[in-house]
PDB file of C-alpha atoms in Angstrom:
ATOM      1  CA  MET A   1       7.678   5.557  -3.801  1.00  0.00           C
ATOM      2  CA  HIS A   2       4.818   7.951  -4.510  1.00  0.00           C
ATOM      3  CA  ILE A   3       5.621   9.768  -7.772  1.00  0.00           C
ATOM      4  CA  PRO A   4       4.752  13.490  -7.541  1.00  0.00           C
ATOM      5  CA  ASP A   5       3.413  15.449 -10.496  1.00  0.00           C
ATOM      6  CA  GLY A   6       6.056  16.834 -12.830  1.00  0.00           C
ATOM      7  CA  PHE A   7       8.234  13.724 -13.150  1.00  0.00           C
ATOM      8  CA  LEU A   8       6.112  11.981 -15.797  1.00  0.00           C
ATOM      9  CA  ASN A   9       5.233  13.175 -19.290  1.00  0.00           C
ATOM     10  CA  MET A  10       1.686  13.263 -20.677  1.00  0.00           C
ATOM     11  CA  THR A  11       2.037  10.020 -22.639  1.00  0.00           C
ATOM     12  CA  THR A  12       3.109   8.096 -19.531  1.00  0.00           C
ATOM     13  CA  VAL A  13       0.404   9.755 -17.425  1.00  0.00           C
ATOM     14  CA  ALA A  14      -2.235   8.777 -19.995  1.00  0.00           C
ATOM     15  CA  ALA A  15      -0.965   5.229 -20.565  1.00  0.00           C
ATOM     16  CA  THR A  16      -0.613   4.384 -16.858  1.00  0.00           C
ATOM     17  CA  GLY A  17      -3.988   6.008 -16.162  1.00  0.00           C
ATOM     18  CA  VAL A  18      -5.722   3.828 -18.736  1.00  0.00           C
ATOM     19  CA  ILE A  19      -3.998   0.634 -17.531  1.00  0.00           C
ATOM     20  CA  SER A  20      -4.836   1.345 -13.887  1.00  0.00           C
ATOM     21  CA  ALA A  21      -8.461   2.194 -14.644  1.00  0.00           C
ATOM     22  CA  GLY A  22      -8.724  -1.123 -16.511  1.00  0.00           C
ATOM     23  CA  GLY A  23      -7.051  -2.958 -13.640  1.00  0.00           C
ATOM     24  CA  ILE A  24      -9.405  -1.490 -11.038  1.00  0.00           C
ATOM     25  CA  SER A  25     -12.460  -2.270 -13.136  1.00  0.00           C
ATOM     26  CA  ALA A  26     -11.326  -5.885 -13.641  1.00  0.00           C
ATOM     27  CA  ALA A  27     -10.598  -6.163  -9.899  1.00  0.00           C
ATOM     28  CA  VAL A  28     -14.089  -4.943  -8.978  1.00  0.00           C
ATOM     29  CA  LYS A  29     -15.697  -7.413 -11.420  1.00  0.00           C
ATOM     30  CA  ILE A  30     -13.678 -10.374 -10.127  1.00  0.00           C
ATOM     31  CA  ALA A  31     -14.031  -9.393  -6.460  1.00  0.00           C
ATOM     32  CA  ALA A  32     -17.804  -9.067  -6.867  1.00  0.00           C
ATOM     33  CA  LYS A  33     -18.033 -12.840  -7.324  1.00  0.00           C
ATOM     34  CA  LYS A  34     -16.103 -13.645  -4.150  1.00  0.00           C
ATOM     35  CA  ILE A  35     -16.447 -10.950  -1.472  1.00  0.00           C
ATOM     36  CA  GLY A  36     -18.280 -12.394   1.522  1.00  0.00           C
ATOM     37  CA  GLU A  37     -19.309 -11.241   4.996  1.00  0.00           C
ATOM     38  CA  LYS A  38     -15.813 -11.775   6.398  1.00  0.00           C
ATOM     39  CA  GLN A  39     -13.922 -10.064   3.609  1.00  0.00           C
ATOM     40  CA  VAL A  40     -15.737  -6.717   4.020  1.00  0.00           C
ATOM     41  CA  PRO A  41     -14.305  -5.763   7.460  1.00  0.00           C
ATOM     42  CA  LEU A  42     -11.007  -7.498   6.649  1.00  0.00           C
ATOM     43  CA  MET A  43     -10.562  -5.258   3.583  1.00  0.00           C
ATOM     44  CA  GLY A  44     -11.379  -2.134   5.606  1.00  0.00           C
ATOM     45  CA  MET A  45      -8.975  -3.138   8.351  1.00  0.00           C
ATOM     46  CA  LEU A  46      -6.179  -3.883   5.875  1.00  0.00           C
ATOM     47  CA  ALA A  47      -6.630  -0.470   4.201  1.00  0.00           C
ATOM     48  CA  ALA A  48      -6.508   1.288   7.588  1.00  0.00           C
ATOM     49  CA  PHE A  49      -3.459  -0.699   8.713  1.00  0.00           C
ATOM     50  CA  ILE A  50      -1.560  -0.154   5.454  1.00  0.00           C
ATOM     51  CA  PHE A  51      -2.300   3.577   5.509  1.00  0.00           C
ATOM     52  CA  ALA A  52      -0.952   3.891   9.066  1.00  0.00           C
ATOM     53  CA  ALA A  53       2.092   1.696   8.415  1.00  0.00           C
ATOM     54  CA  GLN A  54       2.939   3.755   5.309  1.00  0.00           C
ATOM     55  CA  MET A  55       3.326   6.842   7.532  1.00  0.00           C
ATOM     56  CA  LEU A  56       6.112   5.172   9.509  1.00  0.00           C
ATOM     57  CA  ASN A  57       9.150   5.753   7.332  1.00  0.00           C
ATOM     58  CA  PHE A  58      12.134   3.753   8.550  1.00  0.00           C
ATOM     59  CA  PRO A  59      15.747   4.759   7.872  1.00  0.00           C
ATOM     60  CA  VAL A  60      17.646   2.570   5.409  1.00  0.00           C
ATOM     61  CA  ALA A  61      21.036   3.937   4.341  1.00  0.00           C
ATOM     62  CA  GLY A  62      22.834   7.252   3.998  1.00  0.00           C
ATOM     63  CA  GLY A  63      20.009   9.611   4.940  1.00  0.00           C
ATOM     64  CA  THR A  64      17.334   7.758   3.017  1.00  0.00           C
ATOM     65  CA  SER A  65      14.101   6.286   4.317  1.00  0.00           C
ATOM     66  CA  GLY A  66      11.582   3.780   3.112  1.00  0.00           C
ATOM     67  CA  HIS A  67       8.084   2.775   4.095  1.00  0.00           C
ATOM     68  CA  LEU A  68       5.867  -0.247   3.764  1.00  0.00           C
ATOM     69  CA  ILE A  69       3.856  -0.531   0.554  1.00  0.00           C
ATOM     70  CA  GLY A  70       1.532  -3.214   1.886  1.00  0.00           C
ATOM     71  CA  ALA A  71       0.849  -4.935  -1.429  1.00  0.00           C
ATOM     72  CA  ALA A  72       2.358  -8.162  -0.090  1.00  0.00           C
ATOM     73  CA  LEU A  73       0.066  -8.156   2.958  1.00  0.00           C
ATOM     74  CA  CYS A  74      -2.927  -7.671   0.654  1.00  0.00           C
ATOM     75  CA  ALA A  75      -1.830 -10.441  -1.709  1.00  0.00           C
ATOM     76  CA  ILE A  76      -1.248 -12.915   1.143  1.00  0.00           C
ATOM     77  CA  LEU A  77      -4.192 -12.102   3.408  1.00  0.00           C
ATOM     78  CA  ILE A  78      -6.954 -11.504   0.877  1.00  0.00           C
ATOM     79  CA  GLY A  79      -5.647 -12.067  -2.648  1.00  0.00           C
ATOM     80  CA  PRO A  80      -4.499  -9.923  -5.561  1.00  0.00           C
ATOM     81  CA  TRP A  81      -7.814  -8.590  -6.907  1.00  0.00           C
ATOM     82  CA  ALA A  82      -9.168  -7.425  -3.549  1.00  0.00           C
ATOM     83  CA  GLY A  83      -5.602  -6.183  -2.982  1.00  0.00           C
ATOM     84  CA  ILE A  84      -5.831  -3.923  -6.035  1.00  0.00           C
ATOM     85  CA  ILE A  85      -9.045  -2.401  -4.628  1.00  0.00           C
ATOM     86  CA  ILE A  86      -7.478  -1.815  -1.188  1.00  0.00           C
ATOM     87  CA  MET A  87      -4.208  -0.377  -2.525  1.00  0.00           C
ATOM     88  CA  SER A  88      -6.008   1.862  -5.042  1.00  0.00           C
ATOM     89  CA  ALA A  89      -8.241   3.274  -2.308  1.00  0.00           C
ATOM     90  CA  VAL A  90      -5.204   4.024  -0.118  1.00  0.00           C
ATOM     91  CA  LEU A  91      -3.294   5.666  -2.989  1.00  0.00           C
ATOM     92  CA  ILE A  92      -6.318   7.731  -4.093  1.00  0.00           C
ATOM     93  CA  ALA A  93      -6.873   8.989  -0.515  1.00  0.00           C
ATOM     94  CA  GLN A  94      -3.161   9.803  -0.166  1.00  0.00           C
ATOM     95  CA  ALA A  95      -3.200  11.872  -3.373  1.00  0.00           C
ATOM     96  CA  LEU A  96      -6.542  13.618  -2.725  1.00  0.00           C
ATOM     97  CA  ILE A  97      -6.375  14.296   1.023  1.00  0.00           C
ATOM     98  CA  PHE A  98      -2.701  14.175   1.971  1.00  0.00           C
ATOM     99  CA  GLN A  99      -1.017  15.478  -1.225  1.00  0.00           C
ATOM    100  CA  ASP A 100       1.256  12.431  -1.229  1.00  0.00           C
ATOM    101  CA  GLY A 101       1.775  11.391  -4.849  1.00  0.00           C
ATOM    102  CA  GLY A 102       0.601  13.594  -7.720  1.00  0.00           C
ATOM    103  CA  LEU A 103      -2.961  13.662  -9.056  1.00  0.00           C
ATOM    104  CA  ALA A 104      -1.818  13.178 -12.662  1.00  0.00           C
ATOM    105  CA  ALA A 105       0.693  10.555 -11.477  1.00  0.00           C
ATOM    106  CA  LEU A 106      -2.059   8.647  -9.645  1.00  0.00           C
ATOM    107  CA  GLY A 107      -2.433   6.150 -12.497  1.00  0.00           C
ATOM    108  CA  ALA A 108       1.295   5.393 -12.387  1.00  0.00           C
ATOM    109  CA  ASN A 109       1.318   5.076  -8.599  1.00  0.00           C
ATOM    110  CA  ILE A 110      -1.677   2.716  -8.660  1.00  0.00           C
ATOM    111  CA  LEU A 111      -0.033   0.697 -11.435  1.00  0.00           C
ATOM    112  CA  ASN A 112       3.299   0.428  -9.555  1.00  0.00           C
ATOM    113  CA  MET A 113       2.221  -0.041  -5.932  1.00  0.00           C
ATOM    114  CA  GLY A 114      -1.358  -1.249  -6.396  1.00  0.00           C
ATOM    115  CA  ILE A 115      -1.215  -3.613  -9.368  1.00  0.00           C
ATOM    116  CA  ILE A 116       2.362  -4.627 -10.244  1.00  0.00           C
ATOM    117  CA  ALA A 117       3.468  -4.876  -6.587  1.00  0.00           C
ATOM    118  CA  VAL A 118       0.378  -6.898  -5.650  1.00  0.00           C
ATOM    119  CA  PHE A 119       0.857  -9.442  -8.435  1.00  0.00           C
ATOM    120  CA  ALA A 120       4.620  -9.673  -7.877  1.00  0.00           C
ATOM    121  CA  ALA A 121       3.878 -10.431  -4.220  1.00  0.00           C
ATOM    122  CA  TYR A 122       1.175 -12.949  -5.100  1.00  0.00           C
ATOM    123  CA  PHE A 123       3.412 -14.923  -7.474  1.00  0.00           C
ATOM    124  CA  ALA A 124       6.473 -14.726  -5.187  1.00  0.00           C
ATOM    125  CA  ASN A 125       4.391 -15.974  -2.254  1.00  0.00           C
ATOM    126  CA  SER A 126       2.844 -18.811  -4.294  1.00  0.00           C
ATOM    127  CA  ALA A 127       6.266 -19.842  -5.615  1.00  0.00           C
ATOM    128  CA  ALA A 128       7.833 -19.828  -2.136  1.00  0.00           C
ATOM    129  CA  VAL A 129       4.961 -21.811  -0.613  1.00  0.00           C
ATOM    130  CA  SER A 130       5.108 -24.401  -3.406  1.00  0.00           C
ATOM    131  CA  ILE A 131       8.875 -24.784  -2.903  1.00  0.00           C
ATOM    132  CA  PHE A 132       9.035 -24.672   0.905  1.00  0.00           C
ATOM    133  CA  GLY A 133       5.646 -26.149   1.686  1.00  0.00           C
ATOM    134  CA  ASP A 134       2.431 -24.804   3.185  1.00  0.00           C
ATOM    135  CA  SER A 135       3.924 -25.014   6.701  1.00  0.00           C
ATOM    136  CA  ARG A 136       4.575 -22.187   9.139  1.00  0.00           C
ATOM    137  CA  GLN A 137       8.118 -21.920   7.777  1.00  0.00           C
ATOM    138  CA  GLY A 138       6.944 -21.968   4.156  1.00  0.00           C
ATOM    139  CA  LYS A 139       4.397 -19.243   4.860  1.00  0.00           C
ATOM    140  CA  LEU A 140       7.000 -17.008   6.521  1.00  0.00           C
ATOM    141  CA  ILE A 141       9.465 -17.479   3.662  1.00  0.00           C
ATOM    142  CA  GLY A 142       6.551 -16.695   1.346  1.00  0.00           C
ATOM    143  CA  ALA A 143       5.862 -13.486   3.281  1.00  0.00           C
ATOM    144  CA  ALA A 144       9.500 -12.381   3.007  1.00  0.00           C
ATOM    145  CA  ALA A 145       9.685 -13.222  -0.693  1.00  0.00           C
ATOM    146  CA  ALA A 146       6.394 -11.446  -1.377  1.00  0.00           C
ATOM    147  CA  GLY A 147       7.465  -8.324   0.493  1.00  0.00           C
ATOM    148  CA  TRP A 148      10.858  -7.988  -1.157  1.00  0.00           C
ATOM    149  CA  SER A 149       9.660  -8.869  -4.677  1.00  0.00           C
ATOM    150  CA  SER A 150       6.751  -6.438  -4.531  1.00  0.00           C
ATOM    151  CA  VAL A 151       9.066  -3.514  -3.734  1.00  0.00           C
ATOM    152  CA  MET A 152      11.555  -4.518  -6.448  1.00  0.00           C
ATOM    153  CA  ALA A 153       8.808  -4.870  -9.070  1.00  0.00           C
ATOM    154  CA  ALA A 154       7.256  -1.516  -8.147  1.00  0.00           C
ATOM    155  CA  SER A 155      10.622   0.261  -8.264  1.00  0.00           C
ATOM    156  CA  LEU A 156      11.421  -1.362 -11.630  1.00  0.00           C
ATOM    157  CA  ALA A 157       8.123  -0.085 -13.024  1.00  0.00           C
ATOM    158  CA  ALA A 158       8.662   3.396 -11.561  1.00  0.00           C
ATOM    159  CA  ALA A 159      12.188   3.549 -13.028  1.00  0.00           C
ATOM    160  CA  ILE A 160      10.884   2.628 -16.499  1.00  0.00           C
ATOM    161  CA  GLU A 161       8.125   5.270 -16.274  1.00  0.00           C
ATOM    162  CA  LEU A 162      10.660   7.922 -15.200  1.00  0.00           C
ATOM    163  CA  ALA A 163      13.045   6.958 -18.018  1.00  0.00           C
ATOM    164  CA  VAL A 164      10.305   6.893 -20.675  1.00  0.00           C
ATOM    165  CA  SER A 165       9.216  10.351 -19.458  1.00  0.00           C
ATOM    166  CA  GLY A 166      12.747  11.686 -19.897  1.00  0.00           C
ATOM    167  CA  ALA A 167      13.252  12.449 -16.180  1.00  0.00           C
ATOM    168  CA  SER A 168      16.529  10.496 -16.197  1.00  0.00           C
ATOM    169  CA  PRO A 169      18.124   7.946 -18.577  1.00  0.00           C
ATOM    170  CA  LEU A 170      17.179   4.311 -17.891  1.00  0.00           C
ATOM    171  CA  GLY A 171      20.831   3.308 -17.358  1.00  0.00           C
ATOM    172  CA  ILE A 172      21.013   5.786 -14.484  1.00  0.00           C
ATOM    173  CA  VAL A 173      17.572   5.720 -12.892  1.00  0.00           C
ATOM    174  CA  LEU A 174      17.042   1.925 -13.041  1.00  0.00           C
ATOM    175  CA  PRO A 175      20.089   0.843 -10.977  1.00  0.00           C
ATOM    176  CA  ALA A 176      19.596   3.797  -8.611  1.00  0.00           C
ATOM    177  CA  MET A 177      15.925   2.976  -7.969  1.00  0.00           C
ATOM    178  CA  MET A 178      16.383  -0.788  -7.694  1.00  0.00           C
ATOM    179  CA  GLY A 179      19.541  -0.452  -5.603  1.00  0.00           C
ATOM    180  CA  ILE A 180      17.982   1.626  -2.849  1.00  0.00           C
ATOM    181  CA  HIS A 181      14.714  -0.315  -3.006  1.00  0.00           C
ATOM    182  CA  ALA A 182      16.562  -3.624  -2.575  1.00  0.00           C
ATOM    183  CA  LEU A 183      17.233  -2.338   0.958  1.00  0.00           C
ATOM    184  CA  ILE A 184      13.752  -0.883   1.489  1.00  0.00           C
ATOM    185  CA  GLY A 185      12.351  -4.240   0.305  1.00  0.00           C
ATOM    186  CA  ILE A 186      14.064  -5.957   3.232  1.00  0.00           C
ATOM    187  CA  GLY A 187      12.017  -3.729   5.544  1.00  0.00           C
ATOM    188  CA  GLU A 188       8.875  -4.656   3.621  1.00  0.00           C
ATOM    189  CA  GLY A 189       9.774  -8.348   3.964  1.00  0.00           C
ATOM    190  CA  LEU A 190      10.363  -8.072   7.715  1.00  0.00           C
ATOM    191  CA  ILE A 191       7.111  -6.180   8.375  1.00  0.00           C
ATOM    192  CA  THR A 192       5.208  -8.687   6.211  1.00  0.00           C
ATOM    193  CA  ILE A 193       6.687 -11.602   8.207  1.00  0.00           C
ATOM    194  CA  LEU A 194       5.763  -9.857  11.465  1.00  0.00           C
ATOM    195  CA  VAL A 195       2.135  -9.265  10.472  1.00  0.00           C
ATOM    196  CA  VAL A 196       1.668 -12.729   8.936  1.00  0.00           C
ATOM    197  CA  SER A 197       3.020 -14.391  12.090  1.00  0.00           C
ATOM    198  CA  ALA A 198       0.740 -12.218  14.238  1.00  0.00           C
ATOM    199  CA  VAL A 199      -2.226 -13.361  12.121  1.00  0.00           C
ATOM    200  CA  MET A 200      -1.066 -16.991  12.419  1.00  0.00           C
ATOM    201  CA  ALA A 201      -0.809 -16.670  16.197  1.00  0.00           C
ATOM    202  CA  SER A 202      -4.203 -14.987  16.654  1.00  0.00           C
ATOM    203  CA  ARG A 203      -6.589 -16.265  13.945  1.00  0.00           C
ATOM    204  CA  ALA A 204      -4.759 -18.697  11.662  1.00  0.00           C
ATOM    205  CA  ASP A 205      -8.059 -19.371   9.862  1.00  0.00           C
ATOM    206  CA  ILE A 206      -7.818 -15.901   8.245  1.00  0.00           C
ATOM    207  CA  LEU A 207      -4.977 -17.321   6.132  1.00  0.00           C
ATOM    208  CA  GLN A 208      -7.373 -20.025   4.924  1.00  0.00           C
ATOM    209  CA  LEU A 209     -10.078 -17.562   3.825  1.00  0.00           C
ATOM    210  CA  GLU A 210     -10.827 -17.663   0.134  1.00  0.00           C
ATOM    211  CA  ARG A 211      -8.418 -15.456  -1.820  1.00  0.00           C
ATOM    212  CA  ILE A 212      -9.923 -12.818  -4.079  1.00  0.00           C
TER     213      ILE A 212
ATOM    214  CA  MET B   1     -11.470 -14.689  19.777  1.00  0.00           C
ATOM    215  CA  SER B   2     -14.441 -13.719  17.630  1.00  0.00           C
ATOM    216  CA  PHE B   3     -13.767 -12.458  14.127  1.00  0.00           C
ATOM    217  CA  LYS B   4     -15.258  -9.067  14.953  1.00  0.00           C
ATOM    218  CA  LYS B   5     -13.013  -8.708  17.989  1.00  0.00           C
ATOM    219  CA  TRP B   6     -10.046  -9.751  15.840  1.00  0.00           C
ATOM    220  CA  TRP B   7     -10.513  -7.103  13.156  1.00  0.00           C
ATOM    221  CA  LEU B   8     -11.351  -4.443  15.750  1.00  0.00           C
ATOM    222  CA  ILE B   9      -7.980  -5.206  17.366  1.00  0.00           C
ATOM    223  CA  GLY B  10      -6.410  -4.845  13.905  1.00  0.00           C
ATOM    224  CA  LEU B  11      -8.068  -1.457  13.507  1.00  0.00           C
ATOM    225  CA  GLY B  12      -6.828  -0.507  16.972  1.00  0.00           C
ATOM    226  CA  ALA B  13      -3.304  -1.533  15.932  1.00  0.00           C
ATOM    227  CA  ALA B  14      -3.613   0.802  12.933  1.00  0.00           C
ATOM    228  CA  LEU B  15      -4.641   3.691  15.218  1.00  0.00           C
ATOM    229  CA  LEU B  16      -1.705   2.872  17.502  1.00  0.00           C
ATOM    230  CA  LEU B  17       0.707   2.896  14.535  1.00  0.00           C
ATOM    231  CA  ALA B  18      -0.693   6.282  13.469  1.00  0.00           C
ATOM    232  CA  THR B  19      -0.051   7.533  17.016  1.00  0.00           C
ATOM    233  CA  LEU B  20       3.595   6.537  16.601  1.00  0.00           C
ATOM    234  CA  SER B  21       3.903   8.363  13.260  1.00  0.00           C
ATOM    235  CA  PRO B  22       5.781  11.406  14.680  1.00  0.00           C
ATOM    236  CA  LEU B  23       8.669   8.951  15.281  1.00  0.00           C
ATOM    237  CA  ALA B  24       8.967   8.230  11.528  1.00  0.00           C
ATOM    238  CA  SER B  25      12.209   9.055   9.752  1.00  0.00           C
ATOM    239  CA  GLY B  26      12.096  12.476   8.109  1.00  0.00           C
ATOM    240  CA  SER B  27      14.736  11.522   5.536  1.00  0.00           C
ATOM    241  CA  PRO B  28      13.736  11.552   1.856  1.00  0.00           C
ATOM    242  CA  ASP B  29      12.301   8.218   0.677  1.00  0.00           C
ATOM    243  CA  GLY B  30      13.911   6.026  -1.978  1.00  0.00           C
ATOM    244  CA  LEU B  31      12.384   7.791  -4.975  1.00  0.00           C
ATOM    245  CA  GLU B  32      13.014  11.265  -3.539  1.00  0.00           C
ATOM    246  CA  ARG B  33      16.642  10.338  -2.846  1.00  0.00           C
ATOM    247  CA  VAL B  34      17.123   9.096  -6.413  1.00  0.00           C
ATOM    248  CA  ALA B  35      15.437  12.226  -7.816  1.00  0.00           C
ATOM    249  CA  GLU B  36      17.767  14.413  -5.758  1.00  0.00           C
ATOM    250  CA  ASP B  37      20.919  12.462  -6.623  1.00  0.00           C
ATOM    251  CA  LYS B  38      20.103  12.244 -10.321  1.00  0.00           C
ATOM    252  CA  GLY B  39      19.057  15.876 -10.573  1.00  0.00           C
ATOM    253  CA  PHE B  40      15.362  15.770 -11.439  1.00  0.00           C
ATOM    254  CA  LEU B  41      13.844  16.539  -8.029  1.00  0.00           C
ATOM    255  CA  GLU B  42      13.231  20.189  -8.946  1.00  0.00           C
ATOM    256  CA  THR B  43      10.839  19.158 -11.733  1.00  0.00           C
ATOM    257  CA  ALA B  44       8.335  18.033  -9.061  1.00  0.00           C
ATOM    258  CA  GLY B  45       5.215  20.192  -9.184  1.00  0.00           C
ATOM    259  CA  ASP B  46       3.088  21.391  -6.283  1.00  0.00           C
ATOM    260  CA  ALA B  47      -0.382  19.974  -5.754  1.00  0.00           C
ATOM    261  CA  PRO B  48      -3.164  22.223  -7.094  1.00  0.00           C
ATOM    262  CA  PHE B  49      -4.828  22.185  -3.653  1.00  0.00           C
ATOM    263  CA  GLN B  50      -3.897  21.157  -0.133  1.00  0.00           C
ATOM    264  CA  ILE B  51      -6.100  19.470   2.450  1.00  0.00           C
ATOM    265  CA  ILE B  52      -3.872  17.693   4.984  1.00  0.00           C
ATOM    266  CA  ALA B  53      -0.666  18.138   2.980  1.00  0.00           C
ATOM    267  CA  ASP B  54       2.277  15.941   4.006  1.00  0.00           C
ATOM    268  CA  TYR B  55       0.288  14.332   6.823  1.00  0.00           C
ATOM    269  CA  VAL B  56       0.281  17.498   8.944  1.00  0.00           C
ATOM    270  CA  PHE B  57      -3.178  18.611  10.072  1.00  0.00           C
ATOM    271  CA  PRO B  58      -3.421  22.341   9.265  1.00  0.00           C
ATOM    272  CA  GLY B  59      -3.802  24.890  12.053  1.00  0.00           C
ATOM    273  CA  VAL B  60      -2.344  22.708  14.810  1.00  0.00           C
ATOM    274  CA  GLU B  61       0.750  24.305  16.372  1.00  0.00           C
ATOM    275  CA  ASN B  62       2.245  21.113  17.800  1.00  0.00           C
ATOM    276  CA  GLU B  63       3.680  19.235  14.828  1.00  0.00           C
ATOM    277  CA  ALA B  64       3.595  15.809  16.488  1.00  0.00           C
ATOM    278  CA  LEU B  65      -0.075  16.284  17.379  1.00  0.00           C
ATOM    279  CA  ALA B  66      -0.833  17.540  13.847  1.00  0.00           C
ATOM    280  CA  THR B  67       0.783  14.390  12.406  1.00  0.00           C
ATOM    281  CA  ILE B  68      -1.096  12.094  14.801  1.00  0.00           C
ATOM    282  CA  LEU B  69      -4.407  13.794  13.926  1.00  0.00           C
ATOM    283  CA  ALA B  70      -3.684  13.348  10.210  1.00  0.00           C
ATOM    284  CA  GLY B  71      -2.897   9.689  10.849  1.00  0.00           C
ATOM    285  CA  TRP B  72      -6.071   9.032  12.841  1.00  0.00           C
ATOM    286  CA  ILE B  73      -8.199  10.746  10.189  1.00  0.00           C
ATOM    287  CA  GLY B  74      -6.502   8.673   7.482  1.00  0.00           C
ATOM    288  CA  VAL B  75      -6.972   5.406   9.369  1.00  0.00           C
ATOM    289  CA  LEU B  76     -10.684   6.036   9.982  1.00  0.00           C
ATOM    290  CA  VAL B  77     -11.297   7.330   6.449  1.00  0.00           C
ATOM    291  CA  MET B  78      -9.538   4.300   4.936  1.00  0.00           C
ATOM    292  CA  PHE B  79     -11.427   1.817   7.103  1.00  0.00           C
ATOM    293  CA  GLY B  80     -14.775   3.471   6.385  1.00  0.00           C
ATOM    294  CA  ALA B  81     -14.200   3.983   2.682  1.00  0.00           C
ATOM    295  CA  VAL B  82     -12.923   0.487   1.923  1.00  0.00           C
ATOM    296  CA  TYR B  83     -15.543  -1.133   4.181  1.00  0.00           C
ATOM    297  CA  VAL B  84     -18.290   0.693   2.246  1.00  0.00           C
ATOM    298  CA  ILE B  85     -16.685  -0.071  -1.144  1.00  0.00           C
ATOM    299  CA  ALA B  86     -16.333  -3.795  -0.332  1.00  0.00           C
ATOM    300  CA  TRP B  87     -19.885  -3.919   1.080  1.00  0.00           C
ATOM    301  CA  ALA B  88     -21.265  -2.197  -2.036  1.00  0.00           C
ATOM    302  CA  ILE B  89     -19.408  -4.618  -4.322  1.00  0.00           C
ATOM    303  CA  MET B  90     -20.812  -7.572  -2.363  1.00  0.00           C
ATOM    304  CA  LYS B  91     -24.338  -6.105  -2.307  1.00  0.00           C
ATOM    305  CA  ASN B  92     -24.257  -5.408  -6.029  1.00  0.00           C
ATOM    306  CA  ARG B  93     -23.507  -9.070  -6.726  1.00  0.00           C
ATOM    307  CA  LYS B  94     -26.369 -10.267  -4.527  1.00  0.00           C
ATOM    308  CA  THR B  95     -29.026  -8.128  -6.188  1.00  0.00           C
ATOM    309  CA  THR B  96     -28.029  -8.960  -9.772  1.00  0.00           C
TER     310      THR B  96
END
């Protein structure tokens, strides 16, 4: 869902840039109070894993592919604020080194996949766990809900940015974006379940680490 | 399993995933598909510079190998960069 340069107008580029810069700065301030010895390598590992998983586009429907965002994994395994730092670093590296996602569109991409997706995942996971319980089953439902919701929220935000920029009318781009991403979100949910159950099976205590 | 061993295995899993990246679907992603269908794909601009554009390491003939190299570089850069960023954030708190 990386927006290239050219799709967004200057106003949207500026507005999303300012919001994302504010979000990153708040995340760094909040994370500074909570990052401990264990979170440092965990954050590095999550960034590396999410980068690699994002390269593995999977087919969805009619010649379209999707890839993991990873915001849900961040939100569940380390918390939303550290998640914003991890996702921003991945998105910045993708734009600077790999020319994936535009440089001017970086603020929008960080806002969609690094901030909105992370918080959507965090709230969906919390809601699912409070409904279904903090059991293995509750956690896996939480992982699925977080994965799917994060993709839907990011695609909603991207559709609004595209419409506001005049790329395509909202009535056209919104259902198109959310329709295809409803399918891609299922992939995100499945991968999130897979990774969360692998963590549960290997070091369940990671899930009890303090969230940042 | 020690925590260090655990996250090293996680990092190894990331390198393994990057090694599988030539198997990824080459179809346009969700946004690209929508842009094509709704007729605004051609407004996409080129990047002002290219380093490892589109996850293909430049100058390597074999495209699968070029993709794997790009993936390994990305995995190691991401681990190193975020490790250092997180460490610096933690350190900054301790000294103030």
